[in-house]
Amino acid sequence: MYSVIIPTYNRHSDLYKCLSCFSEYFTVPESGEQPFTVEVIVSDDAKQNELKEYLSANFPWVRYFEGPSRGPAANRNNGAAQAKGEWLVFTDDDCLPGKGWLHSLHGMANQATVLEGKTIAERPRERLDEESPINFGGYLWSCNFAIKKSLFDSLHGFDENFPFAAMEDMDLKKRIDDEGAKIIFVPDAVVTHPWRRSRGMAFWGKQQKSEFYFWEKHKNLAPASLPRYYAYLGLRSLVKITIPGALKYRCRGLRNAIEHDAWLFSQSLRFLIRRPPKSSRG
């Protein structure tokens, strides 16, 4: 059995569109029975009875659970704890799994203990200030991957101690790699993720705290010099993204891109002057 885990928080319209993509697994195909069984678990951090009733009426095959309200990592772990399947399959409430998504994963299930799907956007990029976790191989984003439940449980799932919702999936991949588990990229297992506007300086600062926590956990991956690291990121972003993007997207979103590059350079100067603080957890 495949247990699909969908964490959600106050995005009802997006969630309904996502769930509509799973109807093919709960109807009998013309060729006969499905080659595998599926359950879909929704873990709701908003704990809304209205959503529970709507899902019961319109998606009766969904198993609904209240979330712990401690962030996306804990919400995913909560869904995984309710799962009955041998495989856990993760996606997000604003994603659209493609037709045959689970069939593609199932076709490779005997080849590895972790399956990484392809993540695309619904259209070409139009602005410098929009983002989407596009993946054509090499990134185990939490919006499109499958893992044996036994392995997930042995790793204790996603680390809920990250101070902000960022880097948890990279941390899980690092621990999977350390375990020596095999990861296979499945290009036909496609999920569409929407473009989202960049959340700005406040978000970058919070994300940085999660980066510090990640480096504290995995010291061998930490930059040798934070001033050089942030200077390099700022220069690379300016040369490879902001300048060509200003021409390509006719300056749409340029202000945000310049602010981001300036923030990176400011962090280089900041850590040149003083040592970075310890990450706070919570």
PDB file of C-alpha atoms in Angstrom, residues 100-265:
ATOM      1  CA  GLY A 100      -0.122   8.164 -13.327  1.00  0.00           C
ATOM      2  CA  TRP A 101       2.105   9.728 -10.659  1.00  0.00           C
ATOM      3  CA  LEU A 102       1.821   6.788  -8.279  1.00  0.00           C
ATOM      4  CA  HIS A 103       2.033   4.270 -11.130  1.00  0.00           C
ATOM      5  CA  SER A 104       5.414   5.745 -12.092  1.00  0.00           C
ATOM      6  CA  LEU A 105       6.667   5.498  -8.517  1.00  0.00           C
ATOM      7  CA  HIS A 106       5.285   1.976  -8.197  1.00  0.00           C
ATOM      8  CA  GLY A 107       7.189   0.919 -11.308  1.00  0.00           C
ATOM      9  CA  MET A 108      10.497   1.679  -9.559  1.00  0.00           C
ATOM     10  CA  ALA A 109       9.560   0.609  -6.035  1.00  0.00           C
ATOM     11  CA  ASN A 110      11.630  -2.575  -6.188  1.00  0.00           C
ATOM     12  CA  GLN A 111      14.769  -0.642  -7.197  1.00  0.00           C
ATOM     13  CA  ALA A 112      15.332   1.564  -4.135  1.00  0.00           C
ATOM     14  CA  THR A 113      14.038   2.578  -0.720  1.00  0.00           C
ATOM     15  CA  VAL A 114      13.641   6.262  -1.670  1.00  0.00           C
ATOM     16  CA  LEU A 115      12.078   7.564  -4.893  1.00  0.00           C
ATOM     17  CA  GLU A 116      12.523  11.170  -6.000  1.00  0.00           C
ATOM     18  CA  GLY A 117       9.970  12.609  -8.426  1.00  0.00           C
ATOM     19  CA  LYS A 118      10.229  15.441 -10.961  1.00  0.00           C
ATOM     20  CA  THR A 119       8.770  18.810  -9.941  1.00  0.00           C
ATOM     21  CA  ILE A 120       7.782  21.364 -12.555  1.00  0.00           C
ATOM     22  CA  ALA A 121       5.958  24.702 -12.622  1.00  0.00           C
ATOM     23  CA  GLU A 122       2.663  25.260 -14.406  1.00  0.00           C
ATOM     24  CA  ARG A 123       4.169  27.829 -16.815  1.00  0.00           C
ATOM     25  CA  PRO A 124       7.502  29.454 -17.685  1.00  0.00           C
ATOM     26  CA  ARG A 125       8.857  31.941 -15.190  1.00  0.00           C
ATOM     27  CA  GLU A 126       7.624  35.509 -15.773  1.00  0.00           C
ATOM     28  CA  ARG A 127       9.195  37.536 -12.959  1.00  0.00           C
ATOM     29  CA  LEU A 128      12.399  37.720 -10.936  1.00  0.00           C
ATOM     30  CA  ASP A 129      10.473  37.721  -7.662  1.00  0.00           C
ATOM     31  CA  GLU A 130       8.667  34.398  -8.100  1.00  0.00           C
ATOM     32  CA  GLU A 131       9.945  31.019  -6.959  1.00  0.00           C
ATOM     33  CA  SER A 132       9.109  27.346  -7.425  1.00  0.00           C
ATOM     34  CA  PRO A 133      11.056  24.254  -6.230  1.00  0.00           C
ATOM     35  CA  ILE A 134      11.639  22.931  -9.749  1.00  0.00           C
ATOM     36  CA  ASN A 135      13.536  19.644  -9.731  1.00  0.00           C
ATOM     37  CA  PHE A 136      14.864  17.703 -12.704  1.00  0.00           C
ATOM     38  CA  GLY A 137      16.918  15.423 -10.476  1.00  0.00           C
ATOM     39  CA  GLY A 138      19.174  15.796  -7.468  1.00  0.00           C
ATOM     40  CA  TYR A 139      16.844  17.402  -4.916  1.00  0.00           C
ATOM     41  CA  LEU A 140      14.642  15.462  -2.519  1.00  0.00           C
ATOM     42  CA  TRP A 141      11.996  18.153  -2.112  1.00  0.00           C
ATOM     43  CA  SER A 142       9.234  17.275   0.332  1.00  0.00           C
ATOM     44  CA  CYS A 143       6.547  18.025  -2.276  1.00  0.00           C
ATOM     45  CA  ASN A 144       7.390  14.969  -4.393  1.00  0.00           C
ATOM     46  CA  PHE A 145       9.100  11.897  -3.001  1.00  0.00           C
ATOM     47  CA  ALA A 146       8.392   8.427  -1.641  1.00  0.00           C
ATOM     48  CA  ILE A 147      10.208   6.545   1.099  1.00  0.00           C
ATOM     49  CA  LYS A 148       9.829   3.146   2.710  1.00  0.00           C
ATOM     50  CA  LYS A 149       7.998   3.649   5.994  1.00  0.00           C
ATOM     51  CA  SER A 150      10.476   1.414   7.794  1.00  0.00           C
ATOM     52  CA  LEU A 151      13.356   3.690   6.731  1.00  0.00           C
ATOM     53  CA  PHE A 152      11.428   6.871   7.551  1.00  0.00           C
ATOM     54  CA  ASP A 153      10.600   5.568  11.018  1.00  0.00           C
ATOM     55  CA  SER A 154      14.188   4.471  11.661  1.00  0.00           C
ATOM     56  CA  LEU A 155      15.318   8.027  10.860  1.00  0.00           C
ATOM     57  CA  HIS A 156      12.587   9.463  13.142  1.00  0.00           C
ATOM     58  CA  GLY A 157      11.078  11.338  10.213  1.00  0.00           C
ATOM     59  CA  PHE A 158      11.537  15.038   9.614  1.00  0.00           C
ATOM     60  CA  ASP A 159      13.471  16.960  12.258  1.00  0.00           C
ATOM     61  CA  GLU A 160      10.920  19.160  14.041  1.00  0.00           C
ATOM     62  CA  ASN A 161      13.610  21.272  15.749  1.00  0.00           C
ATOM     63  CA  PHE A 162      14.325  23.514  12.779  1.00  0.00           C
ATOM     64  CA  PRO A 163      13.466  27.041  13.959  1.00  0.00           C
ATOM     65  CA  PHE A 164      11.738  27.888  10.668  1.00  0.00           C
ATOM     66  CA  ALA A 165      10.078  25.918   7.882  1.00  0.00           C
ATOM     67  CA  ALA A 166      13.158  25.514   5.698  1.00  0.00           C
ATOM     68  CA  MET A 167      15.942  22.958   5.195  1.00  0.00           C
ATOM     69  CA  GLU A 168      14.034  20.021   6.753  1.00  0.00           C
ATOM     70  CA  ASP A 169      13.955  18.122   3.468  1.00  0.00           C
ATOM     71  CA  MET A 170      17.672  18.712   2.869  1.00  0.00           C
ATOM     72  CA  ASP A 171      18.378  17.449   6.377  1.00  0.00           C
ATOM     73  CA  LEU A 172      16.318  14.309   5.750  1.00  0.00           C
ATOM     74  CA  LYS A 173      18.201  13.653   2.496  1.00  0.00           C
ATOM     75  CA  LYS A 174      21.526  14.045   4.303  1.00  0.00           C
ATOM     76  CA  ARG A 175      20.480  11.485   6.905  1.00  0.00           C
ATOM     77  CA  ILE A 176      19.238   9.123   4.184  1.00  0.00           C
ATOM     78  CA  ASP A 177      22.609   9.423   2.435  1.00  0.00           C
ATOM     79  CA  ASP A 178      24.442   8.811   5.712  1.00  0.00           C
ATOM     80  CA  GLU A 179      22.361   5.664   6.165  1.00  0.00           C
ATOM     81  CA  GLY A 180      23.529   4.413   2.767  1.00  0.00           C
ATOM     82  CA  ALA A 181      19.978   4.106   1.441  1.00  0.00           C
ATOM     83  CA  LYS A 182      19.522   4.185  -2.321  1.00  0.00           C
ATOM     84  CA  ILE A 183      17.675   7.096  -3.941  1.00  0.00           C
ATOM     85  CA  ILE A 184      16.382   6.834  -7.513  1.00  0.00           C
ATOM     86  CA  PHE A 185      15.091   9.733  -9.610  1.00  0.00           C
ATOM     87  CA  VAL A 186      11.813   8.880 -11.360  1.00  0.00           C
ATOM     88  CA  PRO A 187      11.302  11.462 -14.150  1.00  0.00           C
ATOM     89  CA  ASP A 188       7.809  10.249 -15.031  1.00  0.00           C
ATOM     90  CA  ALA A 189       6.543  10.858 -11.477  1.00  0.00           C
ATOM     91  CA  VAL A 190       5.633  14.489 -12.092  1.00  0.00           C
ATOM     92  CA  VAL A 191       4.169  17.027  -9.678  1.00  0.00           C
ATOM     93  CA  THR A 192       3.306  20.594 -10.674  1.00  0.00           C
ATOM     94  CA  HIS A 193       4.136  23.249  -8.082  1.00  0.00           C
ATOM     95  CA  PRO A 194       2.850  26.825  -8.542  1.00  0.00           C
ATOM     96  CA  TRP A 195       5.033  29.880  -8.694  1.00  0.00           C
ATOM     97  CA  ARG A 196       4.978  31.852  -5.437  1.00  0.00           C
ATOM     98  CA  ARG A 197       6.093  35.438  -4.874  1.00  0.00           C
ATOM     99  CA  SER A 198       9.291  35.833  -2.866  1.00  0.00           C
ATOM    100  CA  ARG A 199       8.501  36.537   0.774  1.00  0.00           C
ATOM    101  CA  GLY A 200      11.222  39.121   1.256  1.00  0.00           C
ATOM    102  CA  MET A 201      13.794  40.052   3.857  1.00  0.00           C
ATOM    103  CA  ALA A 202      11.924  38.794   6.924  1.00  0.00           C
ATOM    104  CA  PHE A 203      11.718  35.350   5.323  1.00  0.00           C
ATOM    105  CA  TRP A 204      15.408  35.331   4.352  1.00  0.00           C
ATOM    106  CA  GLY A 205      16.382  36.076   7.938  1.00  0.00           C
ATOM    107  CA  LYS A 206      14.223  33.264   9.295  1.00  0.00           C
ATOM    108  CA  GLN A 207      15.515  30.883   6.645  1.00  0.00           C
ATOM    109  CA  GLN A 208      19.055  31.758   7.695  1.00  0.00           C
ATOM    110  CA  LYS A 209      18.334  30.527  11.240  1.00  0.00           C
ATOM    111  CA  SER A 210      17.377  27.144   9.819  1.00  0.00           C
ATOM    112  CA  GLU A 211      20.582  27.143   7.765  1.00  0.00           C
ATOM    113  CA  PHE A 212      22.608  27.686  10.940  1.00  0.00           C
ATOM    114  CA  TYR A 213      20.805  24.808  12.644  1.00  0.00           C
ATOM    115  CA  PHE A 214      21.462  22.591   9.610  1.00  0.00           C
ATOM    116  CA  TRP A 215      25.178  23.445   9.722  1.00  0.00           C
ATOM    117  CA  GLU A 216      25.297  22.771  13.460  1.00  0.00           C
ATOM    118  CA  LYS A 217      23.905  19.291  12.788  1.00  0.00           C
ATOM    119  CA  HIS A 218      26.098  18.595   9.766  1.00  0.00           C
ATOM    120  CA  LYS A 219      29.312  20.457  10.491  1.00  0.00           C
ATOM    121  CA  ASN A 220      31.084  18.890   7.508  1.00  0.00           C
ATOM    122  CA  LEU A 221      28.683  20.781   5.213  1.00  0.00           C
ATOM    123  CA  ALA A 222      29.098  24.172   6.900  1.00  0.00           C
ATOM    124  CA  PRO A 223      30.942  26.882   4.923  1.00  0.00           C
ATOM    125  CA  ALA A 224      34.564  27.339   5.977  1.00  0.00           C
ATOM    126  CA  SER A 225      34.058  31.117   5.902  1.00  0.00           C
ATOM    127  CA  LEU A 226      30.630  32.752   6.211  1.00  0.00           C
ATOM    128  CA  PRO A 227      31.830  36.123   4.815  1.00  0.00           C
ATOM    129  CA  ARG A 228      33.176  34.417   1.679  1.00  0.00           C
ATOM    130  CA  TYR A 229      30.112  32.165   1.444  1.00  0.00           C
ATOM    131  CA  TYR A 230      27.592  35.012   1.423  1.00  0.00           C
ATOM    132  CA  ALA A 231      29.765  37.175  -0.834  1.00  0.00           C
ATOM    133  CA  TYR A 232      29.915  34.295  -3.314  1.00  0.00           C
ATOM    134  CA  LEU A 233      26.137  33.754  -3.163  1.00  0.00           C
ATOM    135  CA  GLY A 234      25.484  37.459  -3.687  1.00  0.00           C
ATOM    136  CA  LEU A 235      27.871  37.722  -6.641  1.00  0.00           C
ATOM    137  CA  ARG A 236      26.554  34.547  -8.256  1.00  0.00           C
ATOM    138  CA  SER A 237      22.945  35.694  -7.862  1.00  0.00           C
ATOM    139  CA  LEU A 238      23.728  39.121  -9.297  1.00  0.00           C
ATOM    140  CA  VAL A 239      25.635  37.807 -12.329  1.00  0.00           C
ATOM    141  CA  LYS A 240      23.656  34.666 -13.140  1.00  0.00           C
ATOM    142  CA  ILE A 241      20.110  35.627 -12.101  1.00  0.00           C
ATOM    143  CA  THR A 242      19.466  39.328 -11.505  1.00  0.00           C
ATOM    144  CA  ILE A 243      21.274  40.930 -14.461  1.00  0.00           C
ATOM    145  CA  PRO A 244      20.136  38.461 -17.155  1.00  0.00           C
ATOM    146  CA  GLY A 245      16.700  38.244 -15.522  1.00  0.00           C
ATOM    147  CA  ALA A 246      16.229  42.009 -15.674  1.00  0.00           C
ATOM    148  CA  LEU A 247      16.466  41.756 -19.458  1.00  0.00           C
ATOM    149  CA  LYS A 248      14.538  38.527 -19.834  1.00  0.00           C
ATOM    150  CA  TYR A 249      11.612  39.534 -17.614  1.00  0.00           C
ATOM    151  CA  ARG A 250      11.662  43.244 -18.535  1.00  0.00           C
ATOM    152  CA  CYS A 251      12.525  44.263 -14.974  1.00  0.00           C
ATOM    153  CA  ARG A 252       9.441  42.592 -13.500  1.00  0.00           C
ATOM    154  CA  GLY A 253      10.347  41.743  -9.908  1.00  0.00           C
ATOM    155  CA  LEU A 254      13.738  43.467 -10.217  1.00  0.00           C
ATOM    156  CA  ARG A 255      13.420  45.403  -6.958  1.00  0.00           C
ATOM    157  CA  ASN A 256      13.033  42.206  -4.943  1.00  0.00           C
ATOM    158  CA  ALA A 257      15.994  40.598  -6.724  1.00  0.00           C
ATOM    159  CA  ILE A 258      18.228  43.594  -5.982  1.00  0.00           C
ATOM    160  CA  GLU A 259      17.114  43.564  -2.341  1.00  0.00           C
ATOM    161  CA  HIS A 260      17.962  39.866  -2.120  1.00  0.00           C
ATOM    162  CA  ASP A 261      21.449  40.340  -3.572  1.00  0.00           C
ATOM    163  CA  ALA A 262      22.048  43.323  -1.284  1.00  0.00           C
ATOM    164  CA  TRP A 263      20.918  41.246   1.701  1.00  0.00           C
ATOM    165  CA  LEU A 264      23.416  38.516   0.812  1.00  0.00           C
ATOM    166  CA  PHE A 265      26.268  41.033   0.555  1.00  0.00           C
TER     167      PHE A 265
END
